[in-house]
Short mmCIF file of C-alpha atoms in Angstrom, two decimals:
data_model
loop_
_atom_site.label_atom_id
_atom_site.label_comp_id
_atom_site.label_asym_id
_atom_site.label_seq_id
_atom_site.Cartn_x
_atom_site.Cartn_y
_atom_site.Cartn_z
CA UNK V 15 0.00 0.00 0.00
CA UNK V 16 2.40 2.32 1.09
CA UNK V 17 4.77 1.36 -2.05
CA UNK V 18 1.63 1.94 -4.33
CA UNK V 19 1.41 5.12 -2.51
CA UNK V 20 5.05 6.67 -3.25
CA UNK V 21 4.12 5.37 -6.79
CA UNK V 22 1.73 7.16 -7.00
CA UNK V 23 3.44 10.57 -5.53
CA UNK V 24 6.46 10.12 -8.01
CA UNK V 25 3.73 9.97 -11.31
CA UNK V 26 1.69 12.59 -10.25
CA UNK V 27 4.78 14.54 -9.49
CA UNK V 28 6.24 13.92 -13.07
CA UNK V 29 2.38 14.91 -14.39
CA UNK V 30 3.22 18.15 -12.57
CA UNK V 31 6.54 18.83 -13.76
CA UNK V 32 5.51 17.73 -17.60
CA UNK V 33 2.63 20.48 -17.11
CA UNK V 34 5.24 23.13 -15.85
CA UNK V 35 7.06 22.61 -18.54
CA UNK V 36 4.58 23.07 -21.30
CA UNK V 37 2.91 26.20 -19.42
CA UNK V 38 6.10 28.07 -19.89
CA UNK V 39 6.50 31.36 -21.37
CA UNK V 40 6.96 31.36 -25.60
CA UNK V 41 10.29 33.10 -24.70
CA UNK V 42 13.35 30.73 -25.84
CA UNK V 43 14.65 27.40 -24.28
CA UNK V 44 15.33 28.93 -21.07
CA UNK V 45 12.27 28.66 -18.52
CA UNK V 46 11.42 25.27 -20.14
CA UNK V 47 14.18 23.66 -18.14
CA UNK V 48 13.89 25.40 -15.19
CA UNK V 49 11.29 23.00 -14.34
CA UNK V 50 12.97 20.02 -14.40
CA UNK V 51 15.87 21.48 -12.66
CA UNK V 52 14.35 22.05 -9.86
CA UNK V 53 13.07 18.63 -10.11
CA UNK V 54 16.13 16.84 -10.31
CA UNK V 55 17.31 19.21 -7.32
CA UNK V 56 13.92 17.97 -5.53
CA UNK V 57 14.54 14.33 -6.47
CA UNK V 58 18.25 14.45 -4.74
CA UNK V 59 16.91 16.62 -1.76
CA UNK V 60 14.18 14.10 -1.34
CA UNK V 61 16.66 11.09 -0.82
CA UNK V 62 19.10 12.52 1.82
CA UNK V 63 16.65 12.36 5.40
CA UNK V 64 16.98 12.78 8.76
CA UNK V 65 20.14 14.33 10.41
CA UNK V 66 23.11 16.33 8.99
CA UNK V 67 23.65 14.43 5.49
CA UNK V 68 27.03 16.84 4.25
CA UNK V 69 27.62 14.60 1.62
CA UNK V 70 23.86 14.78 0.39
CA UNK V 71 24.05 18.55 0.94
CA UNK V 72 27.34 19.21 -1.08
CA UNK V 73 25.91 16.84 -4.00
CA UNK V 74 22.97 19.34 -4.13
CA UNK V 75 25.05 21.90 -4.36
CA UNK V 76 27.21 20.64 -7.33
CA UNK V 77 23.91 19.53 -8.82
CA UNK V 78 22.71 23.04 -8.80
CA UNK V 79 25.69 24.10 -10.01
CA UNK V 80 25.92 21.73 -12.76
CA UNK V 81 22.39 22.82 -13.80
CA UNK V 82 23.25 26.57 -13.12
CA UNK V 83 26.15 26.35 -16.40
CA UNK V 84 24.15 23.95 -18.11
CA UNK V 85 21.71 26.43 -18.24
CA UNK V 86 23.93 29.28 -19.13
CA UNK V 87 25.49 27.59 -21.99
CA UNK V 88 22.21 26.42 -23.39
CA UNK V 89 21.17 29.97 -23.12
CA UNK V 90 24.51 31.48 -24.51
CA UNK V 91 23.82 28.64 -27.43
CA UNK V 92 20.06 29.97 -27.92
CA UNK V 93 21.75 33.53 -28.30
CA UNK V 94 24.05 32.20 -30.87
CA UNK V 95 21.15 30.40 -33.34
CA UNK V 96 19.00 33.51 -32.93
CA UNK V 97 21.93 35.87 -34.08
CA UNK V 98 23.05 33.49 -36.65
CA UNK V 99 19.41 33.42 -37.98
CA UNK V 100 18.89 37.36 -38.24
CA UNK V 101 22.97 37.61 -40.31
CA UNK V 102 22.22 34.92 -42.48
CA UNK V 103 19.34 36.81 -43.82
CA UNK V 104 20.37 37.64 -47.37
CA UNK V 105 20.56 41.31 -48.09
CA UNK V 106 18.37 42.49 -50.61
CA UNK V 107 19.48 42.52 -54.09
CA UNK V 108 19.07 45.93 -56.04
CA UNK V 109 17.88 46.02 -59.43
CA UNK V 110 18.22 49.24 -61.09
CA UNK V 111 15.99 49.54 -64.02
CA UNK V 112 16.32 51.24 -67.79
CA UNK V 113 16.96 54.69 -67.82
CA UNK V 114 16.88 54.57 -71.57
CA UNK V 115 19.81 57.33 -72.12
CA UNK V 116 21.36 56.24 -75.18
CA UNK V 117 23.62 59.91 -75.27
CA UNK V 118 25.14 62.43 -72.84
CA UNK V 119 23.42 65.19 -71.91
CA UNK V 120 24.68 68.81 -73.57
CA UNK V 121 27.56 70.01 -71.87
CA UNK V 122 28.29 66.17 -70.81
CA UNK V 123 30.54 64.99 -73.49
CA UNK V 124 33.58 63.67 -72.71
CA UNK V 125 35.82 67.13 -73.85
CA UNK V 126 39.25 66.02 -74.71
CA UNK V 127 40.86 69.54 -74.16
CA UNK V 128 39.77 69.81 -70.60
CA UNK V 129 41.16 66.78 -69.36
CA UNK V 130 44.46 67.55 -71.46
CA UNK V 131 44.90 70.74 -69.42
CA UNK V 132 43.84 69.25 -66.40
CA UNK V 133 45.95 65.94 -66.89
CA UNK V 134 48.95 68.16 -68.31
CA UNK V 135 49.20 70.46 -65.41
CA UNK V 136 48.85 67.51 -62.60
CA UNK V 137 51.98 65.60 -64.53
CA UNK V 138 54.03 68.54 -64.60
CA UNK V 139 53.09 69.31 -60.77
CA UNK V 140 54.40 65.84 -60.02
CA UNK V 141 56.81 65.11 -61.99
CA UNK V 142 59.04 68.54 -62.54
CA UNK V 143 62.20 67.54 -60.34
CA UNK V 144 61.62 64.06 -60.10
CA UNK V 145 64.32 61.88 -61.39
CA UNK V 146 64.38 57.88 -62.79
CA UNK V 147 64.72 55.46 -60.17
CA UNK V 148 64.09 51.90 -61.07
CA UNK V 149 62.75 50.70 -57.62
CA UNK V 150 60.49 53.93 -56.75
CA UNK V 151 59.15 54.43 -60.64
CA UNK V 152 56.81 51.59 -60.48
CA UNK V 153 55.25 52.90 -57.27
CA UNK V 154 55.70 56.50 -58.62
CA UNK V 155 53.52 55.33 -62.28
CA UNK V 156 50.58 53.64 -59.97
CA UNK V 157 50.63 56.58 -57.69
CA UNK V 158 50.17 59.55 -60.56
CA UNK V 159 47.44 56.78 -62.17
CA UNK V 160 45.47 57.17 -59.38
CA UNK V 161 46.04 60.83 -58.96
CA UNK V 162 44.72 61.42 -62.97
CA UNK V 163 41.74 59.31 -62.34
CA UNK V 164 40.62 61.17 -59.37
CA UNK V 165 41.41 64.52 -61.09
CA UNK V 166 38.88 62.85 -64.36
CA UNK V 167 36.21 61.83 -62.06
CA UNK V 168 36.37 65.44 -60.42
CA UNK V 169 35.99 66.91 -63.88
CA UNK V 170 32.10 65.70 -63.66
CA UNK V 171 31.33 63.24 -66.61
CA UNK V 172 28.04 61.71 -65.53
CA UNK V 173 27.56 58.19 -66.74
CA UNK V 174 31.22 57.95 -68.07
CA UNK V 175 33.30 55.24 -67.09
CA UNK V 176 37.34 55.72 -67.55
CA UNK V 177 40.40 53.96 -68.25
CA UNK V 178 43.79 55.69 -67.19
CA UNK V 179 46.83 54.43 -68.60
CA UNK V 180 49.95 55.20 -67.80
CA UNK V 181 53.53 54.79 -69.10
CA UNK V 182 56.79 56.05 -67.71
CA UNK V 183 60.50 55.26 -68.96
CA UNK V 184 63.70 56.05 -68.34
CA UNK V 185 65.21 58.87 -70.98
CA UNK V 186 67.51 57.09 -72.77
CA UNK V 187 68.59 57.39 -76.46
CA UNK V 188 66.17 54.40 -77.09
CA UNK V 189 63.36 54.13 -79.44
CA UNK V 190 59.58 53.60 -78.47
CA UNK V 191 56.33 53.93 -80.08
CA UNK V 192 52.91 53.46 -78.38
CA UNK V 193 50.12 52.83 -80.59
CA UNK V 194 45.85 52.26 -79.42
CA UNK V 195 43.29 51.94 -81.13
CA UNK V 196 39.34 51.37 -79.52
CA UNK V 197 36.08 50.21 -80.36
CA UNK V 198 33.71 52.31 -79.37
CA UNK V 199 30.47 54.72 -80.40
CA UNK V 200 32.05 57.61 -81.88
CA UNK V 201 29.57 60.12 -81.10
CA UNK V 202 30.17 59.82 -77.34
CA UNK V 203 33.23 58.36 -76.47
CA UNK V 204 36.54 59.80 -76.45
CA UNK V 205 40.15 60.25 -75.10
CA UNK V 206 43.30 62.35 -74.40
CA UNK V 207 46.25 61.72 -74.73
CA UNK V 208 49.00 64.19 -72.91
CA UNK V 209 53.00 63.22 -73.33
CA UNK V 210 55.92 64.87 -70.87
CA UNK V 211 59.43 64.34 -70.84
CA UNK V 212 62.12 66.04 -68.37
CA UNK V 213 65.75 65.60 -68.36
CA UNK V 214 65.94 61.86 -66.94
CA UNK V 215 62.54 60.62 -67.39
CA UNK V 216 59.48 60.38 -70.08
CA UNK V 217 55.24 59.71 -69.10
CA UNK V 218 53.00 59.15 -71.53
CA UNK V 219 49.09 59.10 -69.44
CA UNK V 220 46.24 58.12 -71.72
CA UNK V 221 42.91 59.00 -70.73
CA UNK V 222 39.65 56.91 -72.48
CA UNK V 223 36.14 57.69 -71.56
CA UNK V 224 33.17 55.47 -72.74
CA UNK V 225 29.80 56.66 -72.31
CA UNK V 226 27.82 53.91 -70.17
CA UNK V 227 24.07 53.57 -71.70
CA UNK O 133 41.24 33.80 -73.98
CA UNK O 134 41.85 37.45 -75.13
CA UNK O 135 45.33 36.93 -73.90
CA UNK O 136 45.62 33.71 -76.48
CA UNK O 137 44.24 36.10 -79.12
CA UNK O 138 47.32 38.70 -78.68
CA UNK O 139 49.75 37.06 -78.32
CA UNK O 140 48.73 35.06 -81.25
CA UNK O 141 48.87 38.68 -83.20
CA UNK O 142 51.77 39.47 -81.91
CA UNK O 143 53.67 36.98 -82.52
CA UNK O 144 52.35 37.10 -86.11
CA UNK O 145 52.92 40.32 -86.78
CA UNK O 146 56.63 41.22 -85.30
CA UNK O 147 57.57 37.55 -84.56
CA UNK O 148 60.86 36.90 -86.02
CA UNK O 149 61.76 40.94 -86.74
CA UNK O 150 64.41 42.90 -85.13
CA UNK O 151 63.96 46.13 -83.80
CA UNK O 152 63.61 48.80 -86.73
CA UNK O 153 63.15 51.99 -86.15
CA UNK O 154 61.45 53.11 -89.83
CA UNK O 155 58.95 49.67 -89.12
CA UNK O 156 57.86 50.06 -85.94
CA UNK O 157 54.81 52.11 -86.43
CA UNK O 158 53.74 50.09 -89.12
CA UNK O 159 54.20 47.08 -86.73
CA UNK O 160 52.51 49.07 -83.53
CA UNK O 161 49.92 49.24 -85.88
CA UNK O 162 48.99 46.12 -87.12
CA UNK O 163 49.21 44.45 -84.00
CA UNK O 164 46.72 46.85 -82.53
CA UNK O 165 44.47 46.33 -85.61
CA UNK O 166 44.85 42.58 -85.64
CA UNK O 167 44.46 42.14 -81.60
CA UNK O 168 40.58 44.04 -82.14
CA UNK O 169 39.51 42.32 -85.63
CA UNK O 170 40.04 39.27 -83.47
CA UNK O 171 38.33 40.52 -80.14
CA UNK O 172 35.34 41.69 -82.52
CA UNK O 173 34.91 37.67 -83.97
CA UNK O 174 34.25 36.83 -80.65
CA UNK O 175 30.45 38.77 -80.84
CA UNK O 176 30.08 40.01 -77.74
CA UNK O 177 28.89 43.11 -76.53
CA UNK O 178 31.82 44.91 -75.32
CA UNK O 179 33.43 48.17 -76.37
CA UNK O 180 37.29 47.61 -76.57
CA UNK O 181 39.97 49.95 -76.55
CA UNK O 182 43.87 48.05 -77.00
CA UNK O 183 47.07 49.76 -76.16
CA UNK O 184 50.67 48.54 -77.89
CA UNK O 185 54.02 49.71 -76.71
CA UNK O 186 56.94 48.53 -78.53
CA UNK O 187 60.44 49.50 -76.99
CA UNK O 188 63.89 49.21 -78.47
CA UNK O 189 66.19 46.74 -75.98
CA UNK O 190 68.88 49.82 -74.84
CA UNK O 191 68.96 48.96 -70.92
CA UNK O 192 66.67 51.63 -70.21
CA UNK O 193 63.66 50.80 -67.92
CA UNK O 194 60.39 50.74 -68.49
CA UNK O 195 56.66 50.97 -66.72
CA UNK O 196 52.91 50.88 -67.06
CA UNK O 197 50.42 51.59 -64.96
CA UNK O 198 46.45 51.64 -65.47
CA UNK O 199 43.91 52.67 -63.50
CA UNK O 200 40.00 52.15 -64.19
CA UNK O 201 36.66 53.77 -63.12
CA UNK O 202 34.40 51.27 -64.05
CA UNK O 203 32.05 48.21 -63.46
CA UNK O 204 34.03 45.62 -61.60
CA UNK O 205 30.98 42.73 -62.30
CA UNK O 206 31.33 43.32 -65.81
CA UNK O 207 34.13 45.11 -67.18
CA UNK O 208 37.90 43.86 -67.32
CA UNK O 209 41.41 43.77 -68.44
CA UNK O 210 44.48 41.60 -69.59
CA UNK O 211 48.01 43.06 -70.14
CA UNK O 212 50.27 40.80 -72.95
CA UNK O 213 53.96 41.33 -72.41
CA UNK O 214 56.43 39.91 -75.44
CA UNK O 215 60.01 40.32 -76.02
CA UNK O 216 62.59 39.06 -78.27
CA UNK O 217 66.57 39.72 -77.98
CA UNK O 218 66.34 43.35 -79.47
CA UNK O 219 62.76 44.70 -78.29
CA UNK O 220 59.78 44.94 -75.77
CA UNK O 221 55.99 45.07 -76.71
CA UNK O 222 53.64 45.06 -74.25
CA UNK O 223 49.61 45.16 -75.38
CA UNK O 224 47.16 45.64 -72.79
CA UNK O 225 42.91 45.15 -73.45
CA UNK O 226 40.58 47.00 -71.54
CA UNK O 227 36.79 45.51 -72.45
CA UNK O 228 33.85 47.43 -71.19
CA UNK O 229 30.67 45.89 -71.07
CA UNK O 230 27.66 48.04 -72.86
#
């Protein structure tokens, strides 16, 4: 009888912790352990009786604490799937649609004669008393590329897209030609082409623009 | 594949010359012409512009540089560089996509 008895405690006890757990809040995986912590703590409180028990009493204590980190990590986990969810959201693609501009604007052309003078006097700003020297030269070419393309794209050219190119040599009694030759829509694209030469040095900087429809 | 293209042209144009100075634009030339009559056979809808330096072998030194405001997605470039015992040539394609 009494047996059935404790039986019958321990199920209706599980029936109450089984509710517990399905009554808790819609907020993550946290509360819906809490329950059976506490009745695993319960369950190990229940079986040390009577008198000082400090062996029952520390193992309570570790058991807590065992639960107490479980806990944490499982919640530190739960963080870590709800973050990853939001960041592997994909960002939304844009689409940009026809604008049906098959020419520049007026007063949009690429004009050949202001990027000359504008090319011309950066060139001669950089490279008046500069002399050839075979390990700064290739930095010096990439540098004064950059520098002409930033001066072009200040020169306002909507809808133009650019292609600097830049050659510099050493001034020697060699011979050199540089030829180009594009494919392109003659109405609206065009280029410049500036040339400089000092005592120990030579830079040829082509500029192309093509109109972007 | 554009980089098969020139030097294919290159070699056939200047292949087994020596440098000469009266020749040279004639050769600049034809290289440049042959490098976009092939690019154009390949139908697609880029504009092209091709650059050819050819440089006499004196010990001098010699760079390029390029620098692009453009579509990364869909515009590129490929830079060719060919020599032989008495000159340089280096041909560089820019395509721009349409």
């Amino acid at each position: 009888m009494a047996a059935e008895q404790n039986t019958d405690s321990l199920s209706v006890k599980a029936l109450k912790d089984h509710t517990d757990r399905t009554e808790a809040s819609p907020s993550g995986n946290r509360t819906s352990f809490r329950p059976r912590a506490a009745s695993i703590i319960s369950e190990s409180g229940s079986v040390a009786s009577g008198g000082p028990n400090v062996k029952g009493d520390l193992r309570k204590m570790t058991t807590q604490k065992m639960v107490m980190t479980g806990l944490r990590k499982m919640s530190i986990v739960a963080k870590d799937v709800l973050t990853k969810r939001r960041m592997s959201k994909p960002a939304i693609q844009l689409q940009y649609e026809n604008t049906y501009k098959m020419h520049p604007d007026d007063g949009t052309k690429f004009a050949s004669y202001r990027v000359e003078e504008a090319v011309r006097g950066e060139l001669e700003k950089h490279l008046e008393d500069m002399k050839y020297d075979p390990t700064k030269t290739a930095r010096l070419t990439k540098q004064i590329c950059d520098k002409i393309l930033d001066k072009v794209k200040d020169l306002n050219f909507p809808r133009y897209k650019f292609v600097v190119h830049v050659t510099m040599g050493q001034n020697g009694n060699q011979g050199m030609v540089e030829a180009s030759r594009c494919i392109w829509d003659d109405k609206t694209d065009n280029y410049a082409c500036i040339t400089y030469k000092n005592a120990s040095l030579f830079a040829i900087a082509c500029i192309y623009g093509m109109y972007f429809e | 594949m554009a980089l098969t293209t020139v030097l294919v042209s290159v070699e056939g144009v200047i292949g087994g010359n020596a440098y000469q100075h009266n020749k040279v634009n004639q050769w600049t030339s034809n290289v440049v012409e042959q490098c976009l009559n092939q690019l154009t056979k390949l139908g697609k809808p880029f504009k092209y512009i091709v650059t050819c330096v050819i440089m006499q072998k004196n010990g001098a030194g010699l760079h390029t540089a390029s620098s692009c405001f453009w579509d990364n997605t869909t515009d590129g470039s490929c830079t060719v560089r060919w020599e032989n015992k008495t000159m340089y040539c280096i041909v560089s394609v820019f395509g721009l996509a349409i």
